[in-house]
Amino acid sequence: MPAESPVTPPPPALVNVVERNIATLTERRREAARQATGATRVAAAITRFSGSMPFVYIHLALVAAWVAINVGWTPVRPFDPSFVVLATAASVEAIFLSTFVLISQNQTAAADAARADLDLQVSLLAEHETTRLLRLVVAIADRLGIDAAADDELDELQQDVAPEKVLDHMDAQAADAEVS
């Protein structure tokens, strides 16, 4: 008889929320892919292929054949004995590939920034909700005659966080660190 899993499954309501969130994120990614321009899709495809092992194998085979032919190891007549054409082709290819990689990185950075903004919004909302819940719990404790005021941090924790003040403080500390 197989051992039972020590992990209890999440309640159905949580499963539904998780499934809804996954479906929403998946649909957003599909929509972003549908809205991508042709040039963006081409750049992404080239970047994906150039970062793959088949790309490496193709280049390895082409360069090996080029070298073998041009050093005279094959019956084929050398066409680039000084390898100037190979060096030029490799340089031009590197320029284009690095451009495609930069395009893809810019798109990734934009998507990452959007996700970071969403994370920040969710975190701020969670902090706001937590502050409200704490105020409610303290009010309930007061009503029940429980001395919640004994905890010095409660007053501070019940204050709403002003994101602009936190950012200003972070900026000031970063500036101080640069000066030091």
Coordinates of C-alpha atoms in Angstrom, one line a residue:
M1 CA 0.0 0.0 0.0
P2 CA 1.5 3.4 -1.0
A3 CA 2.3 5.9 1.7
E4 CA -0.1 8.8 1.8
S5 CA 1.3 12.2 0.9
P6 CA 2.1 14.4 4.0
V7 CA 1.1 17.4 2.0
T8 CA -2.6 18.3 2.2
P9 CA -4.1 19.6 -0.9
P10 CA -5.2 23.2 -0.9
P11 CA -8.9 24.0 -0.4
P12 CA -11.0 24.1 -3.6
A13 CA -11.4 27.8 -3.3
L14 CA -7.7 28.3 -3.4
V15 CA -7.3 26.0 -6.3
N16 CA -9.9 28.0 -8.2
V17 CA -8.1 31.3 -7.4
V18 CA -4.7 29.8 -8.5
E19 CA -6.2 28.3 -11.7
R20 CA -7.9 31.7 -12.5
N21 CA -4.6 33.5 -11.9
I22 CA -2.7 31.1 -14.1
A23 CA -5.3 31.4 -16.8
T24 CA -5.2 35.2 -16.7
L25 CA -1.4 35.3 -16.9
T26 CA -1.4 32.8 -19.8
E27 CA -4.0 34.8 -21.7
R28 CA -2.1 38.0 -21.1
R29 CA 1.1 36.4 -22.6
R30 CA -0.9 35.1 -25.5
E31 CA -2.4 38.6 -26.1
A32 CA 1.1 40.1 -25.9
A33 CA 2.4 37.6 -28.4
R34 CA -0.6 38.3 -30.8
Q35 CA 0.1 42.1 -30.5
A36 CA 3.8 41.7 -31.2
T37 CA 4.9 43.2 -34.5
G38 CA 6.4 41.1 -37.3
A39 CA 9.8 42.5 -36.7
T40 CA 9.6 41.7 -33.0
R41 CA 8.6 38.1 -33.7
V42 CA 11.5 37.8 -36.2
A43 CA 14.0 39.2 -33.7
A44 CA 12.7 36.9 -31.0
A45 CA 12.9 33.8 -33.3
I46 CA 16.4 34.7 -34.3
T47 CA 17.5 35.2 -30.7
R48 CA 15.9 31.9 -29.7
F49 CA 17.6 30.0 -32.5
S50 CA 21.0 31.7 -32.0
G51 CA 20.9 30.7 -28.4
S52 CA 20.4 27.1 -29.2
M53 CA 22.7 24.1 -29.6
P54 CA 21.6 23.5 -33.3
F55 CA 22.9 27.0 -34.0
V56 CA 26.3 26.0 -32.4
Y57 CA 26.4 22.8 -34.4
I58 CA 25.6 24.5 -37.7
H59 CA 28.3 27.1 -37.1
L60 CA 30.8 24.5 -36.0
A61 CA 30.2 22.5 -39.2
L62 CA 30.3 25.5 -41.4
V63 CA 33.5 26.9 -39.9
A64 CA 35.2 23.5 -39.9
A65 CA 34.3 23.0 -43.5
W66 CA 35.5 26.5 -44.4
V67 CA 38.8 26.0 -42.7
A68 CA 39.3 22.5 -44.1
I69 CA 38.6 23.7 -47.7
N70 CA 40.8 26.8 -47.4
V71 CA 43.8 25.2 -45.8
G72 CA 43.8 22.6 -48.6
W73 CA 42.7 19.5 -46.7
T74 CA 39.9 18.8 -49.3
P75 CA 39.9 18.4 -53.0
V76 CA 37.7 21.5 -53.3
R77 CA 39.7 24.5 -54.5
P78 CA 40.4 27.1 -51.7
F79 CA 38.4 30.3 -52.1
D80 CA 39.4 32.2 -48.9
P81 CA 43.0 31.2 -48.1
S82 CA 43.6 34.2 -45.9
F83 CA 40.2 33.8 -44.1
V84 CA 39.4 37.4 -44.7
V85 CA 35.9 36.6 -46.0
L86 CA 35.3 34.3 -43.0
A87 CA 36.4 37.0 -40.6
T88 CA 34.2 39.6 -42.3
A89 CA 31.2 37.3 -42.4
A90 CA 31.6 36.4 -38.7
S91 CA 31.9 40.1 -37.8
V92 CA 28.8 41.1 -39.7
E93 CA 26.9 38.1 -38.2
A94 CA 28.0 39.1 -34.7
I95 CA 26.8 42.7 -35.3
F96 CA 23.4 41.5 -36.4
L97 CA 23.1 38.8 -33.7
S98 CA 24.0 41.3 -30.9
T99 CA 21.4 43.7 -32.3
F100 CA 18.7 40.9 -32.2
V101 CA 19.8 40.0 -28.6
L102 CA 19.5 43.6 -27.5
I103 CA 16.0 43.9 -29.1
S104 CA 14.9 40.8 -27.2
Q105 CA 16.5 42.1 -23.9
N106 CA 14.7 45.4 -24.3
Q107 CA 11.4 43.5 -24.7
T108 CA 12.2 41.3 -21.7
A109 CA 13.1 44.4 -19.7
A110 CA 9.7 46.1 -20.6
A111 CA 7.8 42.9 -19.6
D112 CA 9.8 42.7 -16.3
A113 CA 9.1 46.3 -15.5
A114 CA 5.4 45.7 -16.0
R115 CA 5.5 42.7 -13.8
A116 CA 7.5 44.7 -11.2
D117 CA 4.8 47.4 -11.3
L118 CA 2.1 44.7 -10.8
D119 CA 4.1 43.2 -7.9
L120 CA 4.4 46.7 -6.3
Q121 CA 0.7 47.4 -6.7
V122 CA -0.2 44.0 -5.1
S123 CA 2.3 44.5 -2.3
L124 CA 0.9 48.0 -1.6
L125 CA -2.7 46.6 -1.6
A126 CA -1.7 43.8 0.7
E127 CA 0.1 46.2 3.1
H128 CA -3.0 48.5 3.1
E129 CA -5.3 45.5 3.8
T130 CA -3.0 44.2 6.6
T131 CA -3.0 47.7 8.2
R132 CA -6.8 47.8 8.1
L133 CA -7.0 44.3 9.6
L134 CA -4.5 45.2 12.4
R135 CA -6.6 48.2 13.2
L136 CA -9.7 46.0 13.4
V137 CA -8.0 43.5 15.6
V138 CA -6.8 46.2 18.0
A139 CA -10.3 47.6 18.1
I140 CA -11.7 44.1 18.9
A141 CA -9.0 43.7 21.6
D142 CA -9.9 47.1 23.1
R143 CA -13.6 46.1 23.1
L144 CA -12.8 42.8 24.8
G145 CA -10.7 44.6 27.3
I146 CA -7.4 43.0 26.1
D147 CA -4.5 45.4 26.6
A148 CA -3.1 45.5 23.1
A149 CA -1.4 48.8 23.8
A150 CA 1.4 46.9 25.6
D151 CA 3.0 46.3 22.3
D152 CA 5.0 49.4 21.3
E153 CA 5.1 48.4 17.6
L154 CA 1.3 48.4 17.2
D155 CA 1.0 52.1 16.8
E156 CA 3.6 52.1 14.1
L157 CA 2.2 49.0 12.4
Q158 CA -1.3 50.7 12.2
Q159 CA 0.0 53.5 10.1
D160 CA -0.4 53.4 6.4
V161 CA 2.8 53.2 4.5
A162 CA 3.3 56.1 2.1
P163 CA 5.2 54.6 -0.9
E164 CA 6.6 58.0 -1.9
K165 CA 8.1 58.5 1.5
V166 CA 9.7 55.0 1.4
L167 CA 11.1 55.7 -2.0
D168 CA 12.4 59.1 -0.9
H169 CA 14.1 57.4 2.1
M170 CA 15.6 54.7 -0.1
D171 CA 16.9 57.3 -2.6
A172 CA 18.5 59.4 0.3
Q173 CA 20.2 56.3 1.7
A174 CA 21.5 55.3 -1.8
A175 CA 22.8 58.9 -2.3
D176 CA 24.5 58.7 1.1
A177 CA 26.1 55.3 0.2
E178 CA 27.5 56.8 -3.0
V179 CA 29.0 59.7 -1.2
S180 CA 30.7 57.5 1.4

